[in-house]
Coordinates of C-alpha atoms and ligand atoms in Angstrom, one line a residue:
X1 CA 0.0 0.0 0.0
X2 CA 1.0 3.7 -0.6
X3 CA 2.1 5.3 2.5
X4 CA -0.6 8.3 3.5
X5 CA 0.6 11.7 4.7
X6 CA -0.9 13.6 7.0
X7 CA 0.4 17.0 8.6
X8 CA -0.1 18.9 11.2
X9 CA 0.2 22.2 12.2
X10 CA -1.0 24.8 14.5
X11 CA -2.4 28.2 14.3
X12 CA -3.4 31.1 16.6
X13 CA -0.8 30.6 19.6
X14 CA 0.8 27.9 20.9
X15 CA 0.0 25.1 23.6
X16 CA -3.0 24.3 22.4
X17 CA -2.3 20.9 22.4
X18 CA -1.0 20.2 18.7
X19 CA 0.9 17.5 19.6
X20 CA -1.9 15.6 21.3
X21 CA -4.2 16.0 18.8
X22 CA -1.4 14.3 16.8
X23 CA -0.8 11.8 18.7
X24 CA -4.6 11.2 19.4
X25 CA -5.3 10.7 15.7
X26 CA -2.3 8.4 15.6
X27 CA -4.3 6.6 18.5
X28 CA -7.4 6.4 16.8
X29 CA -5.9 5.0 13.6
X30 CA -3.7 2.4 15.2
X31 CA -7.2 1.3 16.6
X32 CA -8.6 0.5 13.1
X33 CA -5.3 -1.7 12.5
X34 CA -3.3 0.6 10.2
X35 CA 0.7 0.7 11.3
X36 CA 1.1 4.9 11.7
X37 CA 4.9 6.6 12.0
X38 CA 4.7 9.5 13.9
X39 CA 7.3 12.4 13.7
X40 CA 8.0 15.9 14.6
X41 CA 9.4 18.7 12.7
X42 CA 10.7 21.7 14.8
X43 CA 11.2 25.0 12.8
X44 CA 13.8 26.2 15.8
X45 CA 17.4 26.3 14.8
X46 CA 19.0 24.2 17.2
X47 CA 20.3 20.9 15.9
X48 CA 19.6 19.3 19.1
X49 CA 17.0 19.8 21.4
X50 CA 18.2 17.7 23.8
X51 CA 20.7 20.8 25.0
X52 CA 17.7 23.1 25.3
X53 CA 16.4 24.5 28.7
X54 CA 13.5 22.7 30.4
X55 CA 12.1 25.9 31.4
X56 CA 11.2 26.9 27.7
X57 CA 10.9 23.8 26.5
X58 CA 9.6 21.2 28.7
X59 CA 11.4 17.9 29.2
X60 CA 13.9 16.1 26.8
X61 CA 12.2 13.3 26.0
X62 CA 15.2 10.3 25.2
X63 CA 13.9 7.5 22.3
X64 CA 15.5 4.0 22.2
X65 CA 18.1 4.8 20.0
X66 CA 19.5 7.7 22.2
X67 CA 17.7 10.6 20.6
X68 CA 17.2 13.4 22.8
X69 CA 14.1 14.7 21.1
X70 CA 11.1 17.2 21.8
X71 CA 8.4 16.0 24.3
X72 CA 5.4 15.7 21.8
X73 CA 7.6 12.1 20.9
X74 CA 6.5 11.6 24.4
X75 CA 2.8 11.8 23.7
X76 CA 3.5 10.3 19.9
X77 CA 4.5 7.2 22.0
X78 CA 2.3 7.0 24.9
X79 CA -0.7 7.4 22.5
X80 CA 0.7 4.8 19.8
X81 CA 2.8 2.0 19.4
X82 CA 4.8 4.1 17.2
X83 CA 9.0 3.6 17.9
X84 CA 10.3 7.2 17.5
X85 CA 14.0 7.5 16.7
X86 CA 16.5 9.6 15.9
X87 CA 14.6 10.1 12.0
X88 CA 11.4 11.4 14.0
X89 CA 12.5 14.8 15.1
X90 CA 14.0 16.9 12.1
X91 CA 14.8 20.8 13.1
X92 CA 15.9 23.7 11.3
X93 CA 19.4 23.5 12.4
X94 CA 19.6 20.0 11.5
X95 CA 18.3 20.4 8.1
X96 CA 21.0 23.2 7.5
X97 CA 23.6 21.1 8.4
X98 CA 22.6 17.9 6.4
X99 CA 22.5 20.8 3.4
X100 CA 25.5 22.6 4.6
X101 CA 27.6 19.1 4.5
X102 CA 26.0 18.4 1.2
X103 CA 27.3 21.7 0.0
X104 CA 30.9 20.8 1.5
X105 CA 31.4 17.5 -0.1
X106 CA 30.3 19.2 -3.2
X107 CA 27.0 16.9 -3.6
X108 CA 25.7 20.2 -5.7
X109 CA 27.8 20.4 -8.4
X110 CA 28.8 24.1 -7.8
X111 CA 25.0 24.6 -8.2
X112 CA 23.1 28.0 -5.8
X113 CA 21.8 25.7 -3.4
X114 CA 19.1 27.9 -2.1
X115 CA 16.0 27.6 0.7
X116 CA 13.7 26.4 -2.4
X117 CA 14.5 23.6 -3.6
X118 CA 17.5 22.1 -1.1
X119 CA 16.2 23.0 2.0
X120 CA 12.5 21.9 1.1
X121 CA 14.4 18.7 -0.1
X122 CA 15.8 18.0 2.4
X123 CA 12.7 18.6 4.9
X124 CA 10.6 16.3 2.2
X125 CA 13.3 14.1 2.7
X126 CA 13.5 14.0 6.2
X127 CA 9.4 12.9 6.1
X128 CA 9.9 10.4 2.9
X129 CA 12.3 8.6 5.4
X130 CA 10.2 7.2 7.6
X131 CA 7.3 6.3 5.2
X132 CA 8.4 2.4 4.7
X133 CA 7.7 1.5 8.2
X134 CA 3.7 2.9 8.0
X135 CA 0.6 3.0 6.5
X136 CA 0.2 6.4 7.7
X137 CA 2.9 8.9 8.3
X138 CA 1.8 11.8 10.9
X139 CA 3.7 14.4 11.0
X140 CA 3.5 17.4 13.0
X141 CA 5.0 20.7 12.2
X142 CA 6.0 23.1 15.5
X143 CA 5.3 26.7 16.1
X144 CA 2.5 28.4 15.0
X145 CA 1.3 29.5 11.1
X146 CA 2.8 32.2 10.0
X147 CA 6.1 31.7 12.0
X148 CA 9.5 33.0 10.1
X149 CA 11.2 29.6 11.5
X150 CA 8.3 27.7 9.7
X151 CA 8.1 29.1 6.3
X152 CA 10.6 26.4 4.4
X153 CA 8.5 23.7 6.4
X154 CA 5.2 25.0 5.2
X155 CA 6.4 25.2 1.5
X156 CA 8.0 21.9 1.7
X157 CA 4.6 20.0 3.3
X158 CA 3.1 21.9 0.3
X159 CA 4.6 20.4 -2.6
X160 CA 4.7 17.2 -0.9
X161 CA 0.9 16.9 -1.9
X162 CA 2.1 17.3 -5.5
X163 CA 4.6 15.0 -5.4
X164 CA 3.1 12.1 -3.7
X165 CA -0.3 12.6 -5.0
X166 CA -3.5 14.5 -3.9
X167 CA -5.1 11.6 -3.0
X168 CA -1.8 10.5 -0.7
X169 CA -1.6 13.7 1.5
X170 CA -4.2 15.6 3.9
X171 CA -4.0 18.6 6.5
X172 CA -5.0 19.0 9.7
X173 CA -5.1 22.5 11.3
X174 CA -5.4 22.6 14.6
X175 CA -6.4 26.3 16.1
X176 CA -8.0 27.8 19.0
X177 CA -12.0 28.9 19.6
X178 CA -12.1 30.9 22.1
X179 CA -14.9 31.8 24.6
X180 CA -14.8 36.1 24.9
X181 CA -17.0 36.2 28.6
X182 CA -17.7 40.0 28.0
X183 CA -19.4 39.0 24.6
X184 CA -20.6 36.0 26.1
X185 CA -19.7 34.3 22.5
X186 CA -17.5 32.0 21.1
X187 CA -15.5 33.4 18.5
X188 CA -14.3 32.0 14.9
X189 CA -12.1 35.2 14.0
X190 CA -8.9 34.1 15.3
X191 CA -9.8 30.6 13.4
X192 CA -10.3 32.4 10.2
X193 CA -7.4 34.4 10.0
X194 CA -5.2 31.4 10.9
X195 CA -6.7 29.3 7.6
X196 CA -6.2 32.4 5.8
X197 CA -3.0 32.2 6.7
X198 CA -2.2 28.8 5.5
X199 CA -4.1 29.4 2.4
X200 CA -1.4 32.2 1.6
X201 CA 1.2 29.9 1.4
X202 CA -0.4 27.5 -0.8
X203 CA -2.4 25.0 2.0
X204 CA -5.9 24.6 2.4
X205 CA -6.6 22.7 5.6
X206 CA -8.7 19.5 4.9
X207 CA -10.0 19.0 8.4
X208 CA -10.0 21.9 11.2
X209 CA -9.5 20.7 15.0
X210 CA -11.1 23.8 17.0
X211 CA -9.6 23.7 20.7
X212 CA -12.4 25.3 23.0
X213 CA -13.4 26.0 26.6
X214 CA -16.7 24.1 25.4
X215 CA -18.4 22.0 22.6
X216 CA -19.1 23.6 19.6
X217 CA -22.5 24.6 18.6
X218 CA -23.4 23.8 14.9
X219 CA -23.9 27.2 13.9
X220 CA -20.1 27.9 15.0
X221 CA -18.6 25.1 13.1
X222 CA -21.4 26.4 10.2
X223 CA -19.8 29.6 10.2
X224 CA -15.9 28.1 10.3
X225 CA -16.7 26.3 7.4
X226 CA -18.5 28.7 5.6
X227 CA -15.6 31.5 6.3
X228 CA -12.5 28.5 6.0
X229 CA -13.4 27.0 3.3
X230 CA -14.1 23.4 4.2
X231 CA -17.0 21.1 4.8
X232 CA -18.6 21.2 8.0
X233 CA -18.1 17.8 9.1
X234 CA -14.5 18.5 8.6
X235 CA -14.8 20.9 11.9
X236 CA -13.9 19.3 14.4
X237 CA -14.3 20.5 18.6
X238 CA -11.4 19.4 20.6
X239 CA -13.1 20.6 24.0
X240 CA -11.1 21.0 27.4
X241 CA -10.9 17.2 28.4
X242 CA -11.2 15.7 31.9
X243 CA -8.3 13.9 31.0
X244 CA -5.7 13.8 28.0
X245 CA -6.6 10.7 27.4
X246 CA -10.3 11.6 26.3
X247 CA -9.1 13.6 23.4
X248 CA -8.5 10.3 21.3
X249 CA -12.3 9.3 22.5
X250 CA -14.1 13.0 21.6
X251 CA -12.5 13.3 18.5
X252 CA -13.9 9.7 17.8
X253 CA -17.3 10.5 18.5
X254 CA -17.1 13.3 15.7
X255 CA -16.4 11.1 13.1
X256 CA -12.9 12.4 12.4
X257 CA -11.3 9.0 11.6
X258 CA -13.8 8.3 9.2
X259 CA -13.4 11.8 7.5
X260 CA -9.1 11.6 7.1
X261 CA -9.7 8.2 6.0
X262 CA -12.5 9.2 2.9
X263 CA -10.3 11.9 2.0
X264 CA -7.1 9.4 1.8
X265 CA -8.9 6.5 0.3
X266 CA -8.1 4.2 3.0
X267 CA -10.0 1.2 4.2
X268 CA -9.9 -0.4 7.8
X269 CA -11.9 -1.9 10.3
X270 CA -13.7 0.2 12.3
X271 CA -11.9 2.4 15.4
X272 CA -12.2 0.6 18.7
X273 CA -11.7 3.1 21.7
X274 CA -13.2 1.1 24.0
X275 CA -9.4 0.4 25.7
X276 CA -9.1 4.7 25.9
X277 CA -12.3 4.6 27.3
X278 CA -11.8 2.2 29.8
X279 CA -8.6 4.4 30.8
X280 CA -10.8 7.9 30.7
X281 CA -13.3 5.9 33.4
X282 CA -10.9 4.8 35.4
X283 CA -9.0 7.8 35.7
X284 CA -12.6 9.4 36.3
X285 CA -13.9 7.0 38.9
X286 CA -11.4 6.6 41.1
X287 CA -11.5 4.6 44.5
X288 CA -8.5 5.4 46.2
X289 CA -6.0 8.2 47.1
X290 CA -2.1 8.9 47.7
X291 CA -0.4 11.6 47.6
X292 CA 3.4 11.7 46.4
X293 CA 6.0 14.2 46.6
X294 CA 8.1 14.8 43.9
X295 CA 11.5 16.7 45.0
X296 CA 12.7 18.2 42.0
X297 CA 14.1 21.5 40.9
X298 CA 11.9 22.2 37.7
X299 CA 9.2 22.4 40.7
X300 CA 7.2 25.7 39.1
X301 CA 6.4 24.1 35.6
X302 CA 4.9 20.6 35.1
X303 CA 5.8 20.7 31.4
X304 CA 10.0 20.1 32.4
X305 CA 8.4 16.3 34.2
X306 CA 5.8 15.3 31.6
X307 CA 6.5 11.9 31.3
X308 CA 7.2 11.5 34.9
X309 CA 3.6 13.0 35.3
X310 CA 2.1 10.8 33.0
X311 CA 4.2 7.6 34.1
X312 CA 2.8 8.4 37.3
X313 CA -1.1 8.7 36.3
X314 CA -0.7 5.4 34.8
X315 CA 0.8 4.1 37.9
X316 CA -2.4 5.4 39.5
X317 CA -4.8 3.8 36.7
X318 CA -3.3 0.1 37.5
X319 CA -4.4 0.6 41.1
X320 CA -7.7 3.2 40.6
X321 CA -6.1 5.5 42.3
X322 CA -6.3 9.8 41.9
X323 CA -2.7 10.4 42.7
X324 CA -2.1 14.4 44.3
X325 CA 1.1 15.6 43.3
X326 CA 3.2 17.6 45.2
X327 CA 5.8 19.0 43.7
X328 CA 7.9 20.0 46.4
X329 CA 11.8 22.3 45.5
X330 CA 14.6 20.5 47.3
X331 CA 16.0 23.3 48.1
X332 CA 13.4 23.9 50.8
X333 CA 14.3 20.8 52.5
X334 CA 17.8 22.3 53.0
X335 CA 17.4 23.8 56.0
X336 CA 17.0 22.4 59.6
X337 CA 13.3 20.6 59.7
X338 CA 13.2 21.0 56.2
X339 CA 11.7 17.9 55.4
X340 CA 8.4 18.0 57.6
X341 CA 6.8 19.5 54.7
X342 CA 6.7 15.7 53.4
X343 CA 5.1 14.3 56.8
X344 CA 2.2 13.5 55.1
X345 CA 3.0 12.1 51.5
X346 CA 2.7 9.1 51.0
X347 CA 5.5 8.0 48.5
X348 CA 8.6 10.1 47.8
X349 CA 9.8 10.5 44.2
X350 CA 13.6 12.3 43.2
X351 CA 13.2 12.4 39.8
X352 CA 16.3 13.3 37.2
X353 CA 18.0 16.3 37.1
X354 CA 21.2 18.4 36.2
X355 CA 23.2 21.0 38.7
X356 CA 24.1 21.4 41.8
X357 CA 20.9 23.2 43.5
X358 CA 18.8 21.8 45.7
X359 CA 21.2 18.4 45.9
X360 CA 21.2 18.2 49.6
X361 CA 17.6 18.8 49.9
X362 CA 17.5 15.6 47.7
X363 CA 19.6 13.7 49.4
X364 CA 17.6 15.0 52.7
X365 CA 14.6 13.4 50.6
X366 CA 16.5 10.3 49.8
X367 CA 16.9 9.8 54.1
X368 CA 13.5 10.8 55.1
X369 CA 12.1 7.9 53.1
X370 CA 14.7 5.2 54.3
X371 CA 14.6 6.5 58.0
X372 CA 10.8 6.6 58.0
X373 CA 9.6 3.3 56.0
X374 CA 8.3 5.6 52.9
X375 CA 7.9 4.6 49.6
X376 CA 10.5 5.9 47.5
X377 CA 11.4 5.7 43.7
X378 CA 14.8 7.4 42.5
X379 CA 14.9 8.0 38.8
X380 CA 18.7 8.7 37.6
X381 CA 19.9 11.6 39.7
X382 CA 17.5 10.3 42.4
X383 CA 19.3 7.1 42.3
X384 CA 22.3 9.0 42.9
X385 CA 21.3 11.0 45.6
X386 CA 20.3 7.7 47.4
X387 CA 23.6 5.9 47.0
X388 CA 25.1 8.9 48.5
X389 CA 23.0 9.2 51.7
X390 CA 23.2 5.8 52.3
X391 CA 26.9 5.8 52.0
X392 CA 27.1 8.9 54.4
X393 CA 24.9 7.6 56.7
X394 CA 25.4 4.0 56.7
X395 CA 29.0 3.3 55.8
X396 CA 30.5 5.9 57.4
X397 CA 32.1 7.7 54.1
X398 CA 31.4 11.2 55.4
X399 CA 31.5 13.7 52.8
X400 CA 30.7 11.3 50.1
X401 CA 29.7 12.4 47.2
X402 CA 29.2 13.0 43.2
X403 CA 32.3 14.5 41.5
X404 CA 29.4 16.0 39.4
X405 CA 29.1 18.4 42.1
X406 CA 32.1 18.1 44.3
X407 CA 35.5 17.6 42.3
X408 CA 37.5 17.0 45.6
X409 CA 35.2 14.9 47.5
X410 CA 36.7 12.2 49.9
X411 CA 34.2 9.5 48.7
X412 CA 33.9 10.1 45.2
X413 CA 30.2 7.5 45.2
X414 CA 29.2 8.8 42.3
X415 CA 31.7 9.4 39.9
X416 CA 32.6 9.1 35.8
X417 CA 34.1 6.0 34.0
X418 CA 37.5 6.2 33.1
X419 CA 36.8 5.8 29.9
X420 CA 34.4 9.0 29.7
X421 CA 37.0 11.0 31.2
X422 CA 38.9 11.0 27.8
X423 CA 35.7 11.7 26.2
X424 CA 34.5 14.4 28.6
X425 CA 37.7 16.3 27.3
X426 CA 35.7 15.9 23.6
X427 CA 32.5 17.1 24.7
X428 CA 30.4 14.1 23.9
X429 CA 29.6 12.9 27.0
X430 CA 26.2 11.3 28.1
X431 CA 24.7 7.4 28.1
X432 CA 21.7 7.9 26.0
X433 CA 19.3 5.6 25.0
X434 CA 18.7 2.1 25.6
X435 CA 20.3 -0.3 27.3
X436 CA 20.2 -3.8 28.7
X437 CA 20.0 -4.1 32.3
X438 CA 19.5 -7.7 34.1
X439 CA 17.9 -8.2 37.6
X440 CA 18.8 -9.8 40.5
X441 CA 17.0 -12.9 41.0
X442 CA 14.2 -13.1 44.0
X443 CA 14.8 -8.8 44.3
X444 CA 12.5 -5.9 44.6
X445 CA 13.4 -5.3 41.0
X446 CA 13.1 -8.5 39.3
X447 CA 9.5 -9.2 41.7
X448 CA 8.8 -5.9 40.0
X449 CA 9.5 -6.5 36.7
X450 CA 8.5 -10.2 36.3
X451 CA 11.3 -10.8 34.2
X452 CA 15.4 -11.3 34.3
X453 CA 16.4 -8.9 31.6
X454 CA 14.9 -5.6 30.9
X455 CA 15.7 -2.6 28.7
X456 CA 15.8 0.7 29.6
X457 CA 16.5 4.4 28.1
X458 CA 19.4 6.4 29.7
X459 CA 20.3 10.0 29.5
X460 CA 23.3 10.8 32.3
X461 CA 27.3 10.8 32.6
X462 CA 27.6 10.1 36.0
X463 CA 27.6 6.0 37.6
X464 CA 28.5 4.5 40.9
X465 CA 31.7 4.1 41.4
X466 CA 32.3 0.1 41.4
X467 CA 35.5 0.9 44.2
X468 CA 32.8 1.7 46.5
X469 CA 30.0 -0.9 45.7
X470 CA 31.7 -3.8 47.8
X471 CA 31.5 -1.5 50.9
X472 CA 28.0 -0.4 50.5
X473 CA 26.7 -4.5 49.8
X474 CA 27.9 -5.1 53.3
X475 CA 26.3 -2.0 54.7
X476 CA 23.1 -3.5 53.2
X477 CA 22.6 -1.4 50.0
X478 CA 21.4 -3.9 46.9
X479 CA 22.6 -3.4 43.5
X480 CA 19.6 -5.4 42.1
X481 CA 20.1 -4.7 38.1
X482 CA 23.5 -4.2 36.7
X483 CA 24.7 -4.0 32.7
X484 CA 24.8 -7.7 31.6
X485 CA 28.6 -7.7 32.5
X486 CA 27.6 -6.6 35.8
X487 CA 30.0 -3.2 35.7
X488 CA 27.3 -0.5 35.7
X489 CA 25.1 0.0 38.2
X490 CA 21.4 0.3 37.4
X491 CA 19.1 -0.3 40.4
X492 CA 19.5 -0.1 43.8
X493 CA 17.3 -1.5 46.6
X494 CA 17.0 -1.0 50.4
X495 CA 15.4 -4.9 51.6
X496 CA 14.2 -4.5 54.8
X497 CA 12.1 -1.0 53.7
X498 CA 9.1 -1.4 52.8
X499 CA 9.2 0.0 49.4
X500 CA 12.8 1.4 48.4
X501 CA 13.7 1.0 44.5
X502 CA 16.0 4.0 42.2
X503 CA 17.4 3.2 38.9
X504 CA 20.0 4.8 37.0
X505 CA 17.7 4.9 33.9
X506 CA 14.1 6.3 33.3
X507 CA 11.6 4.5 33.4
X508 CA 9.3 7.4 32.7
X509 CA 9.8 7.3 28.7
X510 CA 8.3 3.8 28.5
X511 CA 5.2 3.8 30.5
X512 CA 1.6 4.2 28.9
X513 CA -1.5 4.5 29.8
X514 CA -2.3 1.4 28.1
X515 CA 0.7 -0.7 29.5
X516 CA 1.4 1.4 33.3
X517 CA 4.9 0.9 33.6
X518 CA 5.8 -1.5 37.0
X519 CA 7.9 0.6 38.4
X520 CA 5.1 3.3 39.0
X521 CA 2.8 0.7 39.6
X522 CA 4.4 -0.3 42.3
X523 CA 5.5 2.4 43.7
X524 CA 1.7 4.0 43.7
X525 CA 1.2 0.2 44.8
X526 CA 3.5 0.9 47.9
X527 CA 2.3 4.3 48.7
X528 CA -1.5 3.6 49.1
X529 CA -0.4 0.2 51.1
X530 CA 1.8 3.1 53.2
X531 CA -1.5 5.3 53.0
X532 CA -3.4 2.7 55.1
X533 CA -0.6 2.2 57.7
X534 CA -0.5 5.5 58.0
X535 CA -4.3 5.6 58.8
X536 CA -4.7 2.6 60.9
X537 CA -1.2 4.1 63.0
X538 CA -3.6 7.0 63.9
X539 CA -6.8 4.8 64.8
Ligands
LIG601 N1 23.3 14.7 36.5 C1 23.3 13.3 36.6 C2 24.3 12.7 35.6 O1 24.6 13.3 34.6 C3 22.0 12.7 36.5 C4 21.3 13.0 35.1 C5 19.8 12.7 35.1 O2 19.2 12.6 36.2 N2 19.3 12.5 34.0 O3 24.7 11.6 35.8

């Protein structure tokens, strides 16, 4: 079969939840059996968006084969079965550079190589790539319409439809509805001058997704038909959902699916949500409660710990559980009695992280679990921070610590490989991606798991330091998963506690709503089981 094509772009403003509606088609068309690709194309001009600040950009999401890509991959692969890769986040930067090098070995023939046609080339390239492994291709452009960044992208999207046939290629537009309360109306302007827009530059959407405070009355998606040029059935609401989960579900009940695939002449069975609706009621209808504290630094913005949000709502779905979390700064639980403001969580989670703030209050986290029988899961830097306390505070290394953070510490715990010290010097530095790991027999992390070898994704330079590993075993620390040639450390374990499990990978990236990873299962698991002792301790 001919691969289909379908793109996706934004208009109006950003955040309004492009890549979900991506990913939610993805969702519903993986449910009528077609294979779908999904990848991202970023107009911004860094090659690599895995060195870009969390604060504007929201996590770094890490695919199997080590790329540190954008975060709507994230959604891409929580919503489908989709593998992302290194091929399924293309950016400015990295087209430039695939052009530039072109240009260098002299792959133009002394030709003007010129926006139009190399750079669109390459773009149409970078989307033709991925087409073998699909039925349908979804690809979703960042930014907003009208975006300098986005122009070549735009232009390039637009003479794919010409060069893989009509019939082969369809646009989505998603843009925003909004509700003006001093008008008490909805209001299809801002809609209108984004399609308008788009049909500058050559691109007629073929189906509009209008994100809205509310449903959509007909006579609104009447009007944005009449004004945008497309059939009315091919508005489509995408209303503020209870859950993210619903959007695959509402956009269903519209009869989207059906509309992209008339317009792309494809045939499939019909969608089956009834597995996203099974997830919507039980994220709905909860019957229990925990609440787990997450000591992190990116405390202020949710968007920097997606995955470890969402890895954590689907550690609640497994159990029926409405999970509160509390984001709580480490650097709060610095200071004498600093960690009271976790006396009632009932699970502690460190999560990753990079620099040196807050890293006491972490390791303060790290001991307030252990000392106090808490639940607690340590992703990567979190595993870190609890080899460290434990070696302070149970095998009398004072002033251990992470050459990360302290060069001259006595007890370098944590600590490079000599090998990456030669690379360190080059610059390229970081475990990314997947790795084996295999777990120990009859441990917290193979019960967990149900199985002897796992794979998980990495992003970090730093590792326990195997000089020190003999020492901590006798103190009572567990290395329960190691590299299959057992010198890299990948989980630790506290037996003894009830519930005490960090890993030097993240988990994170590979739990889905569908499939709750075990390691949040079990830790939600562990804190509601904590949840009831803490209740019947107060009876
Ligand atoms: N900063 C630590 C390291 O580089 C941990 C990284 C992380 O948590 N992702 O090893």
């Amino acid at each position: 079969m001919q691969s289909k094509f379908i793109f996706v772009t934004g208009g109006v403003l950003s955040s309004l939840g492009k890549g979900l509606t991506a990913a939610s088609i993805g969702a519903i068309l993986e449910s009528k059996g077609l294979k779908v690709m999904m990848l991202k194309l970023d107009p911004y001009i860094n090659v690599d968006p895995g060195t870009m600040n969390p604060y504007q950009h929201g996590e770094v999401y890490v695919t199997d084969d080590g790329a540190e890509a954008d975060l709507d991959l994230g959604h891409y692969e929580r919503f489908t079965s989709a593998k992302t890769s290194q091929d399924c986040n293309t950016t400015t930067g990295r087209i430039y550079q695939s052009v530039i090098r072109k240009e260098r070995r002299g792959e133009y023939l002394g030709r003007t190589v010129q926006v139009i046609p190399h750079i669109t080339d390459e773009i149409k390239a970078s989307v033709a790539r991925v087409a073998d492994q699909a039925d349908v291709v979804i690809a979703e452009i960042g930014g907003t319409v009208g975006d300098i960044e986005g122009q070549p992208f735009y232009e390039a999207i637009r003479q794919f439809r010409t060069d893989v046939g009509r019939e082969n290629v369809l646009y989505l537009h998603v843009t925003l509805v909004p509700f003006i309360w001093t008008a008490d109306e909805l209001k299809t302007k801002p809609t209108q001058h984004s399609v308008k827009a788009l049909r500058e530059i050559g691109i007629t959407p073929d189906v509009l997704v209008c994100r809205c405070d509310r449903d959509l009355p007909d006579s609104i998606k009447a009007k944005i038909a009449l004004f945008c040029d497309v059939a009315r059935e091919d508005v489509v609401a995408a209303a503020d959902a209870s859950c993210i989960y619903e959007v695959p579900v509402n956009l269903h009940a519209q009869g989207v699916d059906d509309r992209i695939c008339n317009k792309l002449n494809i045939w499939g069975r019909r969608a089956d949500l009834s597995r996203w609706q099974e997830v919507v009621n039980r994220y709905n209808n909860a019957e229990v409660e925990a609440t787990i504290g997450v000591v992190g630094k990116y405390v202020h913005l949710v968007e920097a710990y997606k995955s470890l949000n969402e890895a954590l709502v689907h550690g609640g779905l497994a159990h029926r559980c409405k999970l509160d979390l509390r984001y709580v700064d480490s650097e709060g639980l610095e200071k004498p009695g600093g960690t009271d403001c976790l006396a009632d969580v009932d699970g502690v989670l460190v999560p990753g992280g990079f620099g040196e703030r807050g890293i006491e209050g972490k390791i303060a986290a790290a001991r307030y679990a252990r000392e106090n029988g808490v639940p607690f899961l340590g992703i990567c830097l979190g595993l870190q921070m609890a080899v460290i306390e434990y070696a302070r505070a149970k095998c009398g290394l004072d002033g251990a610590h992470s050459t990360e953070f302290d060069q001259d510490t006595s007890h370098p715990v944590i600590d490079l490989m000599d090998h990456q010290r030669k690379i360190v010097d080059k610059g390229a530095t970081m475990r990314l991606g997947a790795y084996p790991c295999v777990l120990k027999e009859g441990s917290l992390a193979g019960r967990t798991y149900g199985q002897a070898e796992i794979s998980e994704r990495h992003r970090h330079r730093f590792e326990v330091n195997n000089a020190y590993r003999e020492r901590m075993e006798e103190a009572g620390l567990v290395f329960s998963g190691t590299s299959p040639d057992g010198q890299l450390c990948e989980m630790v374990e506290l037996p003894g506690h009830p519930w005490f499990l960090a890993s030097q990978f993240h988990p994170e990236f590979k739990s889905r709503p569908l499939e709750p990873h075990p390691m949040f299962r079990d830790f939600v698991g562990a804190s509601i089981a904590h949840r009831a002792r803490r209740a019947g301790g107060k009876d």
